mmCIF file of C-alpha atoms in Angstrom:
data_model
loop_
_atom_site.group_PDB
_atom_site.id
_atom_site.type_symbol
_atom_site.label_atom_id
_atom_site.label_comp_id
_atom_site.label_asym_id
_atom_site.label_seq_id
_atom_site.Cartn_x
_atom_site.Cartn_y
_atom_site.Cartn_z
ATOM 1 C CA UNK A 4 -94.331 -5.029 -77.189
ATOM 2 C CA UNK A 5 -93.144 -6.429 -73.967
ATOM 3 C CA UNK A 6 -89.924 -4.863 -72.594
ATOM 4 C CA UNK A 7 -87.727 -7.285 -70.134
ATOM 5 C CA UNK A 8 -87.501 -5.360 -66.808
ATOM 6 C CA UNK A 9 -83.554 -5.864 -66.752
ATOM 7 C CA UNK A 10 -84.035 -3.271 -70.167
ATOM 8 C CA UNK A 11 -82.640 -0.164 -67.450
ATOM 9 C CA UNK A 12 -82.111 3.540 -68.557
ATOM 10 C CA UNK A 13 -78.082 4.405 -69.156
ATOM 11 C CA UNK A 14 -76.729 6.402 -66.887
ATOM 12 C CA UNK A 15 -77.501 10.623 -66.791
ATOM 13 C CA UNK A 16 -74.197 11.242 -69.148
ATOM 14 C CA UNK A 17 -74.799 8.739 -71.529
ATOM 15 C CA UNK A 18 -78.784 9.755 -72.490
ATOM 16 C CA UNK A 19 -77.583 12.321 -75.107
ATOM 17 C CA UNK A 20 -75.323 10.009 -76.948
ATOM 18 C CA UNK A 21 -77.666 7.171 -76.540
ATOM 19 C CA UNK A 22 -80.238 9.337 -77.824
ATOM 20 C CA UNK A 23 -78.523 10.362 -80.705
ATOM 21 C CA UNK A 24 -77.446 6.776 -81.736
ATOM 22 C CA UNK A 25 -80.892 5.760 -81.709
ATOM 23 C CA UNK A 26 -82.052 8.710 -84.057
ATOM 24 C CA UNK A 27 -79.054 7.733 -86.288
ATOM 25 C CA UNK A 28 -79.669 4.406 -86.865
ATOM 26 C CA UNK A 29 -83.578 4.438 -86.767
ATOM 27 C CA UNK A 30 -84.403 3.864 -90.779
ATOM 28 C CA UNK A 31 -86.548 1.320 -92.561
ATOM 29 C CA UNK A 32 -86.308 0.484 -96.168
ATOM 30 C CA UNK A 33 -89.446 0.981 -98.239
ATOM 31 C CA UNK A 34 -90.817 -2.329 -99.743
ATOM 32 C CA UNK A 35 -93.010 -1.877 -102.955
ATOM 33 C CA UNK A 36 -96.090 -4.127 -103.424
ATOM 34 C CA UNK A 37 -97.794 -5.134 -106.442
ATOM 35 C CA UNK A 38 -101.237 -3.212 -106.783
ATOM 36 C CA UNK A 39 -102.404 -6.468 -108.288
ATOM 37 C CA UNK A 40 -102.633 -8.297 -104.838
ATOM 38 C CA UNK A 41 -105.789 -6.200 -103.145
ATOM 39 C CA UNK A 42 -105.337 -8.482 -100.009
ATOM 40 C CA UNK A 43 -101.487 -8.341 -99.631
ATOM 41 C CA UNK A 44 -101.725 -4.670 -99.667
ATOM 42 C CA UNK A 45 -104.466 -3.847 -97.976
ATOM 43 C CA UNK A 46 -103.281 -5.989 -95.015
ATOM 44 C CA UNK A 47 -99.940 -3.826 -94.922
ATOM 45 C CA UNK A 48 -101.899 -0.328 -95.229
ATOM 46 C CA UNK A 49 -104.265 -0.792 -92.753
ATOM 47 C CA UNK A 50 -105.016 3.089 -91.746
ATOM 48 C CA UNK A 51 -106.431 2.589 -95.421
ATOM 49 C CA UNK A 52 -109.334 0.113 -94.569
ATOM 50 C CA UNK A 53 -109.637 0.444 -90.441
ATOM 51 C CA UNK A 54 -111.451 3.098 -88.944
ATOM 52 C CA UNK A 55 -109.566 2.772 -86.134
ATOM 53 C CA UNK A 56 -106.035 4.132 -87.503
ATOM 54 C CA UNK A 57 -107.974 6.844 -90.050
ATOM 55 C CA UNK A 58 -105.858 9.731 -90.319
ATOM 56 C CA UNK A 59 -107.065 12.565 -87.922
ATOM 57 C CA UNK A 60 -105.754 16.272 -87.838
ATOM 58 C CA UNK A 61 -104.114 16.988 -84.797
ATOM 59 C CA UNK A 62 -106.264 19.197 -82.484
ATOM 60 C CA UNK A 63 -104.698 22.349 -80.581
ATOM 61 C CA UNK A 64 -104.687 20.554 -77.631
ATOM 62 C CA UNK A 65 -102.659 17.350 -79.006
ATOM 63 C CA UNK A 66 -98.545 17.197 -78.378
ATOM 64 C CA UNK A 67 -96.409 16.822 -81.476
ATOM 65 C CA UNK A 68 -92.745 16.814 -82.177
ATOM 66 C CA UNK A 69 -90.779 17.816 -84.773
ATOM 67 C CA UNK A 70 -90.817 14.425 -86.107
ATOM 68 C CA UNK A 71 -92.971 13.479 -88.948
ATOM 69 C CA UNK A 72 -92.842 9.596 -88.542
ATOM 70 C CA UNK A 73 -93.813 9.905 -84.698
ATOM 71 C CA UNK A 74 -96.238 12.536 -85.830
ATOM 72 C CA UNK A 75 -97.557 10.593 -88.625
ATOM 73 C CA UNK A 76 -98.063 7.777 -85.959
ATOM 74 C CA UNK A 77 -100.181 9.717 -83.489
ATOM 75 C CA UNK A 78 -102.359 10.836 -86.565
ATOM 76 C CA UNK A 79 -103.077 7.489 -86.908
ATOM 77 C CA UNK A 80 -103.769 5.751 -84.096
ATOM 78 C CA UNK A 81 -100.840 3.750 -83.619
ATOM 79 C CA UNK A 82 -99.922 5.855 -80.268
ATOM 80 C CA UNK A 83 -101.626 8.310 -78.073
ATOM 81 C CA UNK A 84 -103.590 10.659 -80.793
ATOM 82 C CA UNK A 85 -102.982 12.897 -78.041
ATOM 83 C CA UNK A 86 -99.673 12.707 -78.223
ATOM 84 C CA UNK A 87 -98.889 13.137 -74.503
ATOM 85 C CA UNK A 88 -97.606 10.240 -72.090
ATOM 86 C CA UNK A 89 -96.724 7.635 -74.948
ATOM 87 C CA UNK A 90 -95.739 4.562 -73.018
ATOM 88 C CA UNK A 91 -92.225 2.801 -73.998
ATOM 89 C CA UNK A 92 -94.237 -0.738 -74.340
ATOM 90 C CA UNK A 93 -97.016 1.558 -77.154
ATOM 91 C CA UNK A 94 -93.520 3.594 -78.402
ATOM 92 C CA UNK A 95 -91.595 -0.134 -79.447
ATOM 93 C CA UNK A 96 -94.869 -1.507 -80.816
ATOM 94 C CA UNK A 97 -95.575 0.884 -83.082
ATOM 95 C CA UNK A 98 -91.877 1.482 -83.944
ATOM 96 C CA UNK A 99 -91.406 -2.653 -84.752
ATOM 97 C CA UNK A 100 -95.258 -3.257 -86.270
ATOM 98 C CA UNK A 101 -95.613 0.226 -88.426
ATOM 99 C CA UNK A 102 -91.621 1.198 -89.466
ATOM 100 C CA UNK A 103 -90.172 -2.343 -88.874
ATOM 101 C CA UNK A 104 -87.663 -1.507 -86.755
ATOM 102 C CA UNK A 105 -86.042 -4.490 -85.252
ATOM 103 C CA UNK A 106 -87.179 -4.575 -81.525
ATOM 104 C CA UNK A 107 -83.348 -3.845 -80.311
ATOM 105 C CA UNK A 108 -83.012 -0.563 -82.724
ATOM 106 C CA UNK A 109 -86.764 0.361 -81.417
ATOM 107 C CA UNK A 110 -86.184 -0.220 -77.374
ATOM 108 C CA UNK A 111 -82.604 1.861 -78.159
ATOM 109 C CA UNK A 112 -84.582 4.802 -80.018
ATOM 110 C CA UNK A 113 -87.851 4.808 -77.174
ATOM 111 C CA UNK A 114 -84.932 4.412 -74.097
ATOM 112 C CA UNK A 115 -82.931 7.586 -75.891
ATOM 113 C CA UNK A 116 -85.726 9.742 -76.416
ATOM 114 C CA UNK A 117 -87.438 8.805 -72.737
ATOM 115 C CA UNK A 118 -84.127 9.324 -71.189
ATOM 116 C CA UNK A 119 -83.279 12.639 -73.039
ATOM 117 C CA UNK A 120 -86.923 13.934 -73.254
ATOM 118 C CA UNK A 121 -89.529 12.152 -71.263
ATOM 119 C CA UNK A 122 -90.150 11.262 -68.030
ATOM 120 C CA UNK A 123 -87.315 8.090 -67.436
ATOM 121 C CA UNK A 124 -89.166 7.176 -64.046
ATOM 122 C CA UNK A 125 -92.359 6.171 -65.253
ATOM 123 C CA UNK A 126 -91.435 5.523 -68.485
ATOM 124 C CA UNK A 127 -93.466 8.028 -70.853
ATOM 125 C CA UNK A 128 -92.841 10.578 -73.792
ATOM 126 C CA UNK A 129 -94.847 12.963 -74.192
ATOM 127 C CA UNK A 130 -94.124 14.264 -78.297
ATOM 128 C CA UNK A 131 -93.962 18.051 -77.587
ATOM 129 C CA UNK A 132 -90.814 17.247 -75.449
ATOM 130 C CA UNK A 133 -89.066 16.232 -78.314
ATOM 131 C CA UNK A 134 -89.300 19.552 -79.514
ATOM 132 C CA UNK A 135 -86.727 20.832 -76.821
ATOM 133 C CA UNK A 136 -83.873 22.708 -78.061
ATOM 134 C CA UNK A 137 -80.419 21.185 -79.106
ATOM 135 C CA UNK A 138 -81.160 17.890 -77.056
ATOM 136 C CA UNK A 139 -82.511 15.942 -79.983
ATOM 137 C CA UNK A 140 -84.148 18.253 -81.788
ATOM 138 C CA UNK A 141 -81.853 21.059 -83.695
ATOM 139 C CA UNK A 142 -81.821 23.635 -86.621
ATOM 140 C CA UNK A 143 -81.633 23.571 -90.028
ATOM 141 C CA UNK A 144 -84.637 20.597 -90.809
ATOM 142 C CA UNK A 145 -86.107 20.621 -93.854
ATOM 143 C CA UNK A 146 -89.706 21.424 -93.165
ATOM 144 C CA UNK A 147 -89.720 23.405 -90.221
ATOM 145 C CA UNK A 148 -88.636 26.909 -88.893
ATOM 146 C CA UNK A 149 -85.299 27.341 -87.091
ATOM 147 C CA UNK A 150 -85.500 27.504 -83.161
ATOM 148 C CA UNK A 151 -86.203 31.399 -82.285
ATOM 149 C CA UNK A 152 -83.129 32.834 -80.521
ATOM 150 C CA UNK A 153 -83.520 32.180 -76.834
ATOM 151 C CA UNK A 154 -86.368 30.102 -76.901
ATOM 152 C CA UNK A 155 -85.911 26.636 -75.479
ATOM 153 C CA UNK A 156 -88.438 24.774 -77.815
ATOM 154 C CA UNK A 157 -88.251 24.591 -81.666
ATOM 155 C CA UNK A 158 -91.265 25.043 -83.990
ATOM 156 C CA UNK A 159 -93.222 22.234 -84.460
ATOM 157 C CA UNK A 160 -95.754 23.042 -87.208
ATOM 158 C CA UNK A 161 -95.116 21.941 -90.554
ATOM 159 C CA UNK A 162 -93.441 25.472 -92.902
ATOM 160 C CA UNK A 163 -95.181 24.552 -96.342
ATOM 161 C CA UNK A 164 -93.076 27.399 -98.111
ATOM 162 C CA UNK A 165 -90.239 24.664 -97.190
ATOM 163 C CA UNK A 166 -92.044 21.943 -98.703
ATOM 164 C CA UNK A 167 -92.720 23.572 -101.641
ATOM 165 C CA UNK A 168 -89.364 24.754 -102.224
ATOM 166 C CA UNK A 169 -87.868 20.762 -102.133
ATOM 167 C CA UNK A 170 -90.974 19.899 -104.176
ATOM 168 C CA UNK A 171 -90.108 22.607 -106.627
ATOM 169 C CA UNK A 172 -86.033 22.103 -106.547
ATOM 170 C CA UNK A 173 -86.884 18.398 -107.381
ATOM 171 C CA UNK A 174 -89.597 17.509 -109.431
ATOM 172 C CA UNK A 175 -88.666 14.346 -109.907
ATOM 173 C CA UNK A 176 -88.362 13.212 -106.493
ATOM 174 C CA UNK A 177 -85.359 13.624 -104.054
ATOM 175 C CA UNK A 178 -81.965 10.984 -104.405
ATOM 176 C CA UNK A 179 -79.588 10.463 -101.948
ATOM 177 C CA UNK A 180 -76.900 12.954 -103.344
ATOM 178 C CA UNK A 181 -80.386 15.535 -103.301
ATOM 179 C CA UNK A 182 -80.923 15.039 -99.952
ATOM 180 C CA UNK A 183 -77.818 15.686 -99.133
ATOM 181 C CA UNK A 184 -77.728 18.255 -101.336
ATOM 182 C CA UNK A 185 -81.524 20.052 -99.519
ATOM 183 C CA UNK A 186 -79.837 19.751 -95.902
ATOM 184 C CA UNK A 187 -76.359 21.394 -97.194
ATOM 185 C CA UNK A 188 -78.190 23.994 -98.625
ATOM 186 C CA UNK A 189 -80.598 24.429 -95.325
ATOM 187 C CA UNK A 190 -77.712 24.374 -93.463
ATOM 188 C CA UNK A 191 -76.066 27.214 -95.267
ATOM 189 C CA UNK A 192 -78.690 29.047 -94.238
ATOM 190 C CA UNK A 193 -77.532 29.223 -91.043
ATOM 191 C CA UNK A 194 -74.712 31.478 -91.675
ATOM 192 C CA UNK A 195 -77.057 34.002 -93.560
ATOM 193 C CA UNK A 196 -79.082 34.221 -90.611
ATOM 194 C CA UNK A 197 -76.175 34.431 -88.126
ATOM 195 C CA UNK A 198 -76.842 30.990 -86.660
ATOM 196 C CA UNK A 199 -74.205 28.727 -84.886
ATOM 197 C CA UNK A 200 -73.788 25.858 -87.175
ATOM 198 C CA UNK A 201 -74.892 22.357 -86.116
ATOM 199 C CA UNK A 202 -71.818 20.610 -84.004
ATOM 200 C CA UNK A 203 -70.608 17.261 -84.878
ATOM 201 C CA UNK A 204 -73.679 15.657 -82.808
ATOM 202 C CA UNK A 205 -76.720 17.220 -84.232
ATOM 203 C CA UNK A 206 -74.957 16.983 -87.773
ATOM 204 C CA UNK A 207 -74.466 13.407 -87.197
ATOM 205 C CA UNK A 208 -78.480 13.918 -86.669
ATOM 206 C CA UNK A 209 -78.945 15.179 -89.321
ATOM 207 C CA UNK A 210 -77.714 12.442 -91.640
ATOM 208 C CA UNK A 211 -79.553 9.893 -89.912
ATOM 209 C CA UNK A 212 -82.895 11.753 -90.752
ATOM 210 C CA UNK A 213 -82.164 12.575 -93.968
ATOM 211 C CA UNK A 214 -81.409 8.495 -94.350
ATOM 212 C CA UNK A 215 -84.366 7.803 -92.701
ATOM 213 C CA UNK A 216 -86.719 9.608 -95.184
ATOM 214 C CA UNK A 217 -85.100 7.775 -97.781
ATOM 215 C CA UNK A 218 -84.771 3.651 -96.541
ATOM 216 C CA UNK A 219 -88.279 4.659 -95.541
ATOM 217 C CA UNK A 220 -89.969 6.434 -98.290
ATOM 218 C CA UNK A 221 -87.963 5.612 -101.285
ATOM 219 C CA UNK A 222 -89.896 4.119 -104.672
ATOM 220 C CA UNK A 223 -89.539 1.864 -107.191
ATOM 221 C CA UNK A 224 -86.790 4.888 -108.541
ATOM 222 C CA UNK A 225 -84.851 4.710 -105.192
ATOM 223 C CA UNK A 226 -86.208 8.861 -104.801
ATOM 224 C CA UNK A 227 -88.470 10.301 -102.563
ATOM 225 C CA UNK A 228 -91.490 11.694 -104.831
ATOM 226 C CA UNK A 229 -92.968 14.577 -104.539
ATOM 227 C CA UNK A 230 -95.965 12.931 -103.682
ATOM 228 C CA UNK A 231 -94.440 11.336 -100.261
ATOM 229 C CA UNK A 232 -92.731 14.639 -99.579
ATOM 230 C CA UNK A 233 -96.450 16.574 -98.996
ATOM 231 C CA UNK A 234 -97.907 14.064 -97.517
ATOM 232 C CA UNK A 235 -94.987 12.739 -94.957
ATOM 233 C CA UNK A 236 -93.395 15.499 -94.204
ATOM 234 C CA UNK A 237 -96.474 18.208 -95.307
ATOM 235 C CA UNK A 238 -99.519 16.520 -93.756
ATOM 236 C CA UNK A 239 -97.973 13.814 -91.245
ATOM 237 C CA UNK A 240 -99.736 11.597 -93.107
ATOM 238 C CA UNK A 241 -98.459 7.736 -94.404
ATOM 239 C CA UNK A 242 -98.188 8.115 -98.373
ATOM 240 C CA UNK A 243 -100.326 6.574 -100.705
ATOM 241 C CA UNK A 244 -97.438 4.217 -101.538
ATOM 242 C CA UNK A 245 -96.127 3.457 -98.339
ATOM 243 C CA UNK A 246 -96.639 -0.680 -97.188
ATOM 244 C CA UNK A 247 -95.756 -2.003 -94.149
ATOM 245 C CA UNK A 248 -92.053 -3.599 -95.051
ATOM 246 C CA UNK A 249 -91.446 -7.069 -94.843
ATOM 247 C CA UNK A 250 -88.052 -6.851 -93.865
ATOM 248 C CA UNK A 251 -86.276 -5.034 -90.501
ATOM 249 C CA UNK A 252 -84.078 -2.577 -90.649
ATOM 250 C CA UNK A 253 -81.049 -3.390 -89.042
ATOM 251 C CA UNK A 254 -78.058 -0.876 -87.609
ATOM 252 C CA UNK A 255 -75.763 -2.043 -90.392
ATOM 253 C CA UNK A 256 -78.598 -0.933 -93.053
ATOM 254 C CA UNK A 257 -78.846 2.265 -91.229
ATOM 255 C CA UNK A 258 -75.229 2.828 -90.590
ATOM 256 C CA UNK A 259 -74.751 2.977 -94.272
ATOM 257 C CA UNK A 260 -77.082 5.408 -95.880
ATOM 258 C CA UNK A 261 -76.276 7.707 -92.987
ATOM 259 C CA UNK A 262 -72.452 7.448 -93.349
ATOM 260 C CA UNK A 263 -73.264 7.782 -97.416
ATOM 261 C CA UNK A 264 -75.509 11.134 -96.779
ATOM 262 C CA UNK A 265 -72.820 12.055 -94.358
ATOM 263 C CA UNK A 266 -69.872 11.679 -97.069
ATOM 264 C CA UNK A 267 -71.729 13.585 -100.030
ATOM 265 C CA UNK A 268 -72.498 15.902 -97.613
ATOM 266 C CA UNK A 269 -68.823 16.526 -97.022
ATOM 267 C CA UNK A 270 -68.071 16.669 -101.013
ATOM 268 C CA UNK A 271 -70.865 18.813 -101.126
ATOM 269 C CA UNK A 272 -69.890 21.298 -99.006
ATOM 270 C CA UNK A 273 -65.863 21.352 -100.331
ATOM 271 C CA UNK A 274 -66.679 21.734 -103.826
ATOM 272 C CA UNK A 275 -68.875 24.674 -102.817
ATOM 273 C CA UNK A 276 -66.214 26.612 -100.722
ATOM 274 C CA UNK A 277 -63.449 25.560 -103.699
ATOM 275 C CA UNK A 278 -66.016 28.330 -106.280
#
């Protein structure tokens, strides 16, 4: 994906918030196909039918982040398997071809993670970076182990007694209100544990993820199954259901599950300190 050369990096105090805008706002809305039309789907699942983009487990030696739809990329191909040194030009491709981000939202997310997390100069990411502490990254996620006190990287590998427990919680796939719901509850868990709780940034994160998973991974129901829940988030993997969308996601698309996840959230969390 070519990016124009006049595309510069943001200034040193404006990577965080950059970076955190483009997490935000980087969602996709899933698009069902008919199972019907062999040809129309297999042409928008190719890691079923290519060799090329088969999923592969990571080895010990490959970067990951804490991010299963960057994860879920290198797995299959569609970046650096090895995770490390991810070029911005490989970064916006995949982003645009594979999620359907519009090219603007993609070049925004790849600029505020290179410019947080990667090397700005030469224009790389390595994935593993992304796993630094309270830049991007931050506690309370749904699937993987708070940061250790004092460490400066978070946990990358996948906690499957998390999974389990939002596959168990809701068997019949997660809403918006129940995602909202899972990351009030995770978050609540910071207080047991004598955590700081996540400032207005990372919270603002947090929505934007938990939109994310859902524009992205959402069926025919407008939930997240069970189904997509081990496999995206468990295995890194691209669901059985998931097609390439037709249609790009655009910042106002974006803007408005997260704000929604954000508000429910809030309701969430008043009604809970009004028992």
């Amino acid at each position: 994906m070519y990016m124009p050369s006049s595309f510069s990096l943001p200034s040193a105090s404006h990577l965080f918030k950059l970076s955190v805008l483009a997490l935000l706002f980087t969602t996709n809305p899933f698009h069902s196909s008919s199972d019907s039309n062999q040809e129309l789907s297999s042409s928008r699942q190719p890691w079923t039918y290519d060799r090329e983009h088969a999923f592969i487990t990571p080895s010990l030696n490959d970067s990951r982040s804490p991010c299963p739809a960057l994860n879920t990329l290198a797995n299959h191909g569609y970046i650096n398997r090895s995770g490390k040194e991810i070029s911005a030009s490989s970064l916006v491709s995949a982003l645009t071809s594979i999620y359907r981000l519009s090219t603007p939202l993609a070049e925004l997310l790849v600029v505020g993670g290179i410019g947080c997390c990667g090397n700005k100069f030469e224009r790389w990411l390595s994935l593993d970076a992304l796993a630094a502490h309270d830049k991007i990254e931050h506690d309370a996620s749904l699937v993987h182990d708070n940061t250790p006190l004092g460490a400066k990287f978070a946990p990358v590998n996948v906690n499957w007694t998390l999974v389990d427990n939002l596959i168990s919680t809701y068997p019949d796939g997660l809403s918006i209100t129940d995602l909202a719901e899972a990351r009030v509850k995770r978050e609540s868990m910071l207080r047991d544990e004598s955590r700081p709780q996540l400032d207005l940034v990372h919270g603002e994160i947090s929505h934007g993820e938990a939109a994310l998973t859902w524009l992205l991974m959402k069926d025919a129901k407008d939930v997240v199954s069970t189904e997509t829940v081990q496999q995206w988030f468990g295995r890194e993997t691209f669901p059985d259901s998931y097609v390439i969308p037709d249609d790009e996601v655009t910042l106002g698309k974006a803007k408005k599950i997260s704000t929604k996840i954000g508000d429910t959230m809030t309701k969430l969390k008043r009604a809970f300190n009004e028992l």
